Amino acid sequence: MSGKVSVIGAGFYGSTTAMRLAEYNIFETVVLTDIVEGKPEGLALDINQSRSIEGFETKVIGATTTAEGAGYEATANSDVVVITAGLPRKPGMSRMDLIGVNAGIVRSVAENIAKHSPNAVIIVVSNPLDEMTALAQLATGFPRNRVMGQAGMLDTARFTNFVAEKLDVPVGSVKTLTLGSHGETMVPVPSRCSVGGVPLSDKLSPSEIAELVTRTRNGGAEVVALLKTGSAYYAPSAAAARMAKAVIEDSGAVMPVCAWVDGEYGISGVYLGVEARIGRTGIIKVVESDLSADELAELRVAAKAVRAKQADVQSL
């Protein structure tokens, strides 16, 4: 075990992420912070008391922080920082509805991370995801490869689950991929989808695939509408934790994430959902895959839409 990971925000998403990271038993320390006094300390105590049952040694530390930056010293010298801070969606809200309030929170958090953990790799999960990832990079001043967002892992997992349920097959036999934005311009990639090695297009009709694509695009909203308070956290936390694991283990795993794109797919100067090789320095390399002409066109449309919104965050 080695290394330190900090999770900023101890809501359902943050606390579940901290628990998953602790149960991996690969980090020496997991730090969980929140602005609600005592909440992160209480959750840390609770998780630590599960160690002998689940068989992990990772120590979880809780720390109450303030908007002014008090308490962040507990996160000092983190190798990886997961930013979950911010308000979740309510039914009927889009991710973009959160941009104003969450921008202020994410900027403050990012500045405090840069101060205490200048060499960290940052994984952003606050919504609207693509914009908050760009904002975190601007606020920290970190190299772009050390700031990434969690979206494609989650959207791809949702797509995989829907395909497996539709065909009544094991999820392990299904391979899917989503690129683009975490929102309206999400680009599921049917040409890269297969079931037991057989192309998805051989298993489902174009209209059935389109139906699953739409459900994937609205996957978060579907959960929000059912819960009525709060948003998804089990699948999102699994995705963020896997990304943090890839960083600390320097695994070189290729994952769909929100990464800085500069020339790949003929797209430049934007944080966008693409496949990337992940390791100790964050994004090692954006991995270009063969896309159909339609998929590539959709990805470029997504890039244009996201670039316009990311330009706006500089003033937030």
Short mmCIF file of C-alpha atoms in Angstrom, two decimals:
data_model
loop_
_atom_site.label_atom_id
_atom_site.label_comp_id
_atom_site.label_asym_id
_atom_site.label_seq_id
_atom_site.Cartn_x
_atom_site.Cartn_y
_atom_site.Cartn_z
CA MET A 1 0.00 0.00 0.00
CA SER A 2 1.25 3.47 -0.81
CA GLY A 3 0.00 6.90 -1.65
CA LYS A 4 -2.74 9.24 -0.54
CA VAL A 5 -6.03 10.07 -2.19
CA SER A 6 -8.37 12.85 -1.09
CA VAL A 7 -12.08 12.98 -1.85
CA ILE A 8 -13.54 16.48 -1.64
CA GLY A 9 -17.21 16.40 -0.71
CA ALA A 10 -18.74 13.82 1.63
CA GLY A 11 -22.19 13.50 0.12
CA PHE A 12 -23.41 10.11 -1.11
CA TYR A 13 -21.06 10.26 -4.11
CA GLY A 14 -17.99 11.31 -2.14
CA SER A 15 -18.49 8.98 0.81
CA THR A 16 -19.17 5.98 -1.46
CA THR A 17 -16.05 6.82 -3.51
CA ALA A 18 -13.98 7.02 -0.30
CA MET A 19 -15.31 3.65 0.83
CA ARG A 20 -14.54 2.00 -2.54
CA LEU A 21 -11.00 3.45 -2.53
CA ALA A 22 -10.41 2.24 1.02
CA GLU A 23 -11.70 -1.26 0.24
CA TYR A 24 -9.27 -1.57 -2.69
CA ASN A 25 -6.59 -1.72 0.01
CA ILE A 26 -4.00 -0.11 -2.29
CA PHE A 27 -3.81 3.39 -0.79
CA GLU A 28 -2.15 4.05 2.54
CA THR A 29 -4.56 6.91 3.29
CA VAL A 30 -7.95 8.12 2.06
CA VAL A 31 -8.94 11.63 3.18
CA LEU A 32 -12.62 12.63 3.04
CA THR A 33 -13.55 16.30 3.43
CA ASP A 34 -16.75 18.31 3.65
CA ILE A 35 -17.95 21.75 4.78
CA VAL A 36 -20.60 20.18 7.05
CA GLU A 37 -18.88 20.09 10.43
CA GLY A 38 -18.25 16.59 11.76
CA LYS A 39 -19.79 14.77 8.80
CA PRO A 40 -16.52 13.62 7.15
CA GLU A 41 -15.04 12.68 10.54
CA GLY A 42 -18.10 10.59 11.36
CA LEU A 43 -18.10 8.83 8.00
CA ALA A 44 -14.34 8.15 8.28
CA LEU A 45 -14.83 6.63 11.73
CA ASP A 46 -17.62 4.45 10.37
CA ILE A 47 -15.58 3.23 7.37
CA ASN A 48 -12.52 2.54 9.55
CA GLN A 49 -14.66 0.36 11.82
CA SER A 50 -15.47 -1.86 8.81
CA ARG A 51 -11.78 -2.61 8.14
CA SER A 52 -11.54 -5.85 10.08
CA ILE A 53 -14.75 -7.15 8.52
CA GLU A 54 -13.82 -6.31 4.93
CA GLY A 55 -10.12 -7.03 5.42
CA PHE A 56 -8.43 -3.77 4.40
CA GLU A 57 -5.80 -1.66 6.17
CA THR A 58 -6.21 1.69 4.39
CA LYS A 59 -6.73 4.45 6.97
CA VAL A 60 -9.59 6.86 6.32
CA ILE A 61 -9.30 10.39 7.71
CA GLY A 62 -12.18 12.86 7.85
CA ALA A 63 -11.64 16.62 7.79
CA THR A 64 -14.09 19.52 7.98
CA THR A 65 -13.09 22.33 5.61
CA THR A 66 -14.26 25.91 5.11
CA ALA A 67 -14.78 28.00 2.00
CA GLU A 68 -11.80 30.08 3.15
CA GLY A 69 -9.55 27.00 2.98
CA ALA A 70 -9.25 25.89 6.59
CA GLY A 71 -8.94 22.12 7.03
CA TYR A 72 -7.33 21.45 3.65
CA GLU A 73 -4.00 20.76 5.35
CA ALA A 74 -5.36 17.24 5.98
CA THR A 75 -5.23 16.68 2.21
CA ALA A 76 -1.62 17.88 1.85
CA ASN A 77 0.61 15.99 -0.58
CA SER A 78 -2.22 13.90 -2.04
CA ASP A 79 -1.27 11.84 -5.09
CA VAL A 80 -4.84 11.88 -6.41
CA VAL A 81 -7.75 14.20 -5.58
CA VAL A 82 -11.36 13.43 -6.53
CA ILE A 83 -13.59 16.54 -6.59
CA THR A 84 -17.22 15.65 -5.91
CA ALA A 85 -18.12 18.95 -4.21
CA GLY A 86 -21.12 20.85 -5.51
CA LEU A 87 -24.89 20.54 -5.63
CA PRO A 88 -26.51 17.47 -7.20
CA ARG A 89 -29.37 17.73 -9.67
CA LYS A 90 -33.02 17.79 -8.68
CA PRO A 91 -35.76 16.30 -10.89
CA GLY A 92 -36.29 18.44 -13.99
CA MET A 93 -32.84 20.07 -13.75
CA SER A 94 -30.22 19.70 -16.45
CA ARG A 95 -26.54 19.45 -15.57
CA MET A 96 -26.08 22.93 -17.05
CA ASP A 97 -28.54 24.37 -14.50
CA LEU A 98 -25.85 23.80 -11.86
CA ILE A 99 -23.08 25.73 -13.61
CA GLY A 100 -23.25 29.04 -11.70
CA VAL A 101 -23.33 27.73 -8.16
CA ASN A 102 -20.99 24.78 -8.73
CA ALA A 103 -18.41 26.92 -10.55
CA GLY A 104 -17.78 28.93 -7.38
CA ILE A 105 -17.45 25.78 -5.30
CA VAL A 106 -15.15 23.98 -7.75
CA ARG A 107 -12.91 27.04 -8.23
CA SER A 108 -12.42 27.39 -4.46
CA VAL A 109 -11.72 23.66 -4.04
CA ALA A 110 -9.27 23.61 -6.97
CA GLU A 111 -7.31 26.58 -5.60
CA ASN A 112 -6.98 24.88 -2.20
CA ILE A 113 -5.85 21.61 -3.81
CA ALA A 114 -3.18 23.44 -5.83
CA LYS A 115 -1.93 25.07 -2.63
CA HIS A 116 -1.63 21.86 -0.59
CA SER A 117 -1.05 19.15 -3.25
CA PRO A 118 0.83 20.82 -6.13
CA ASN A 119 1.73 17.46 -7.74
CA ALA A 120 -1.67 15.78 -7.55
CA VAL A 121 -3.68 14.27 -10.39
CA ILE A 122 -7.24 15.64 -10.23
CA ILE A 123 -10.38 13.71 -11.16
CA VAL A 124 -13.42 15.99 -11.44
CA VAL A 125 -16.93 14.61 -11.05
CA SER A 126 -18.90 17.78 -10.23
CA ASN A 127 -21.56 18.80 -12.79
CA PRO A 128 -21.73 20.13 -15.43
CA LEU A 129 -18.79 17.78 -15.85
CA ASP A 130 -16.99 18.98 -18.98
CA GLU A 131 -17.15 22.63 -17.90
CA MET A 132 -16.08 21.95 -14.30
CA THR A 133 -13.09 19.92 -15.53
CA ALA A 134 -11.95 22.88 -17.66
CA LEU A 135 -12.51 25.23 -14.71
CA ALA A 136 -10.50 23.03 -12.31
CA GLN A 137 -7.55 23.08 -14.72
CA LEU A 138 -7.72 26.87 -15.03
CA ALA A 139 -8.04 27.37 -11.26
CA THR A 140 -5.14 25.04 -10.38
CA GLY A 141 -2.89 26.05 -13.26
CA PHE A 142 -1.89 22.37 -13.43
CA PRO A 143 -0.68 20.82 -16.70
CA ARG A 144 -3.77 19.66 -18.59
CA ASN A 145 -2.73 16.00 -18.46
CA ARG A 146 -3.07 16.10 -14.65
CA VAL A 147 -6.73 17.19 -14.68
CA MET A 148 -9.42 14.88 -16.05
CA GLY A 149 -13.14 14.34 -15.64
CA GLN A 150 -15.18 11.24 -14.91
CA ALA A 151 -17.98 10.80 -17.41
CA GLY A 152 -17.28 8.31 -20.20
CA MET A 153 -16.62 5.50 -17.73
CA LEU A 154 -20.07 6.03 -16.23
CA ASP A 155 -21.94 6.58 -19.50
CA THR A 156 -20.27 3.53 -21.03
CA ALA A 157 -21.21 1.45 -17.97
CA ARG A 158 -24.83 2.56 -18.31
CA PHE A 159 -24.86 1.70 -22.03
CA THR A 160 -23.34 -1.72 -21.26
CA ASN A 161 -25.96 -2.42 -18.60
CA PHE A 162 -28.86 -1.45 -20.86
CA VAL A 163 -27.56 -3.69 -23.69
CA ALA A 164 -27.05 -6.62 -21.30
CA GLU A 165 -30.57 -6.23 -19.88
CA LYS A 166 -32.15 -5.89 -23.32
CA LEU A 167 -30.48 -9.07 -24.60
CA ASP A 168 -30.55 -10.89 -21.25
CA VAL A 169 -26.82 -11.67 -21.41
CA PRO A 170 -24.04 -11.32 -18.79
CA VAL A 171 -22.68 -7.75 -18.57
CA GLY A 172 -19.20 -9.24 -18.90
CA SER A 173 -19.97 -10.30 -22.47
CA VAL A 174 -20.94 -6.76 -23.53
CA LYS A 175 -18.50 -4.11 -24.76
CA THR A 176 -19.73 -0.57 -25.40
CA LEU A 177 -18.26 2.92 -25.70
CA THR A 178 -19.48 6.49 -25.27
CA LEU A 179 -17.52 9.62 -26.17
CA GLY A 180 -18.36 13.33 -26.44
CA SER A 181 -19.90 15.29 -23.60
CA HIS A 182 -21.54 14.18 -20.36
CA GLY A 183 -24.94 15.46 -21.42
CA GLU A 184 -26.93 16.36 -24.50
CA THR A 185 -24.02 15.89 -26.93
CA MET A 186 -22.97 12.48 -25.61
CA VAL A 187 -21.79 10.27 -28.47
CA PRO A 188 -22.44 6.56 -27.94
CA VAL A 189 -20.34 4.59 -30.46
CA PRO A 190 -22.38 1.61 -31.73
CA SER A 191 -19.61 0.65 -34.20
CA ARG A 192 -17.40 -0.20 -31.20
CA CYS A 193 -20.10 -2.20 -29.41
CA SER A 194 -20.25 -5.98 -29.32
CA VAL A 195 -21.88 -8.86 -27.48
CA GLY A 196 -19.76 -11.95 -27.02
CA GLY A 197 -17.51 -10.64 -29.77
CA VAL A 198 -20.41 -10.25 -32.22
CA PRO A 199 -21.18 -6.68 -33.44
CA LEU A 200 -24.14 -5.13 -31.63
CA SER A 201 -25.71 -4.33 -35.02
CA ASP A 202 -26.04 -8.11 -35.60
CA LYS A 203 -28.00 -8.47 -32.35
CA LEU A 204 -30.28 -5.43 -32.37
CA SER A 205 -32.06 -3.38 -35.02
CA PRO A 206 -30.99 0.24 -35.67
CA SER A 207 -34.12 1.48 -33.90
CA GLU A 208 -33.45 -0.72 -30.85
CA ILE A 209 -29.86 0.56 -30.66
CA ALA A 210 -31.11 4.15 -31.01
CA GLU A 211 -33.51 3.54 -28.12
CA LEU A 212 -30.68 2.33 -25.86
CA VAL A 213 -28.50 5.26 -26.95
CA THR A 214 -31.25 7.69 -25.91
CA ARG A 215 -31.69 5.92 -22.58
CA THR A 216 -27.93 6.11 -22.00
CA ARG A 217 -27.88 9.83 -22.78
CA ASN A 218 -30.67 10.33 -20.23
CA GLY A 219 -29.25 7.78 -17.77
CA GLY A 220 -28.55 10.27 -15.00
CA ALA A 221 -31.91 12.02 -15.35
CA GLU A 222 -33.72 8.66 -15.13
CA VAL A 223 -32.09 7.96 -11.75
CA VAL A 224 -32.72 11.54 -10.51
CA ALA A 225 -36.42 11.30 -11.45
CA LEU A 226 -36.81 8.03 -9.52
CA LEU A 227 -34.88 9.15 -6.43
CA LYS A 228 -36.60 12.55 -6.32
CA THR A 229 -33.83 13.84 -4.03
CA GLY A 230 -30.18 13.64 -5.03
CA SER A 231 -28.60 11.89 -7.99
CA ALA A 232 -26.78 8.67 -8.85
CA TYR A 233 -23.75 7.66 -6.79
CA TYR A 234 -23.12 3.90 -6.84
CA ALA A 235 -22.14 3.65 -10.52
CA PRO A 236 -20.49 7.11 -10.65
CA SER A 237 -18.36 6.38 -7.57
CA ALA A 238 -17.27 3.03 -9.04
CA ALA A 239 -16.10 4.87 -12.17
CA ALA A 240 -14.18 7.59 -10.27
CA ALA A 241 -12.55 5.02 -7.96
CA ARG A 242 -11.36 2.93 -10.93
CA MET A 243 -9.77 6.01 -12.47
CA ALA A 244 -7.96 6.84 -9.21
CA LYS A 245 -6.77 3.23 -9.02
CA ALA A 246 -5.37 3.42 -12.57
CA VAL A 247 -3.44 6.56 -11.60
CA ILE A 248 -1.87 5.25 -8.38
CA GLU A 249 -0.99 1.88 -9.94
CA ASP A 250 0.38 3.59 -13.08
CA SER A 251 -1.58 0.92 -14.95
CA GLY A 252 -1.74 2.47 -18.40
CA ALA A 253 -5.37 1.32 -18.63
CA VAL A 254 -7.35 2.80 -21.51
CA MET A 255 -10.59 4.35 -20.25
CA PRO A 256 -13.21 6.72 -21.67
CA VAL A 257 -12.71 9.95 -19.69
CA CYS A 258 -12.98 13.72 -20.10
CA ALA A 259 -9.49 14.72 -21.27
CA TRP A 260 -7.80 17.63 -23.03
CA VAL A 261 -7.96 17.04 -26.78
CA ASP A 262 -5.37 18.79 -28.93
CA GLY A 263 -5.36 17.53 -32.49
CA GLU A 264 -6.88 14.09 -32.08
CA TYR A 265 -9.89 13.42 -34.36
CA GLY A 266 -9.14 16.79 -35.96
CA ILE A 267 -10.36 18.47 -32.75
CA SER A 268 -8.29 20.93 -30.73
CA GLY A 269 -8.39 23.02 -27.57
CA VAL A 270 -11.18 21.43 -25.56
CA TYR A 271 -11.87 19.03 -22.67
CA LEU A 272 -13.94 16.24 -24.22
CA GLY A 273 -14.96 12.64 -23.61
CA VAL A 274 -12.42 10.42 -25.38
CA GLU A 275 -10.51 7.23 -24.67
CA ALA A 276 -7.21 7.84 -22.90
CA ARG A 277 -4.35 5.89 -21.39
CA ILE A 278 -4.18 6.64 -17.66
CA GLY A 279 -1.19 6.41 -15.35
CA ARG A 280 0.82 8.12 -12.67
CA THR A 281 0.97 11.43 -14.56
CA GLY A 282 -2.76 11.41 -15.29
CA ILE A 283 -3.54 11.32 -19.00
CA ILE A 284 -0.57 9.65 -20.69
CA LYS A 285 -2.11 9.79 -24.16
CA VAL A 286 -5.45 10.29 -25.86
CA VAL A 287 -6.19 7.10 -27.81
CA GLU A 288 -7.86 7.64 -31.17
CA SER A 289 -10.06 4.81 -32.37
CA ASP A 290 -11.70 4.12 -35.72
CA LEU A 291 -15.07 5.83 -35.79
CA SER A 292 -17.72 5.75 -38.50
CA ALA A 293 -18.18 8.98 -40.47
CA ASP A 294 -21.41 9.69 -38.55
CA GLU A 295 -19.80 9.06 -35.17
CA LEU A 296 -16.87 11.32 -36.00
CA ALA A 297 -19.25 14.06 -37.17
CA GLU A 298 -21.19 13.76 -33.88
CA LEU A 299 -17.97 13.96 -31.86
CA ARG A 300 -16.99 17.17 -33.67
CA VAL A 301 -20.45 18.63 -32.99
CA ALA A 302 -20.02 17.74 -29.30
CA ALA A 303 -16.59 19.39 -29.24
CA LYS A 304 -18.00 22.60 -30.71
CA ALA A 305 -20.83 22.74 -28.17
CA VAL A 306 -18.59 21.97 -25.20
CA ARG A 307 -15.87 24.41 -26.33
CA ALA A 308 -18.39 27.27 -26.34
CA LYS A 309 -19.53 26.48 -22.80
CA GLN A 310 -15.96 25.96 -21.53
CA ALA A 311 -15.06 29.45 -22.80
CA ASP A 312 -17.73 30.81 -20.46
CA VAL A 313 -16.30 29.20 -17.30
CA GLN A 314 -13.23 31.43 -17.31
CA SER A 315 -15.36 34.26 -15.96
CA LEU A 316 -17.18 32.14 -13.35
#
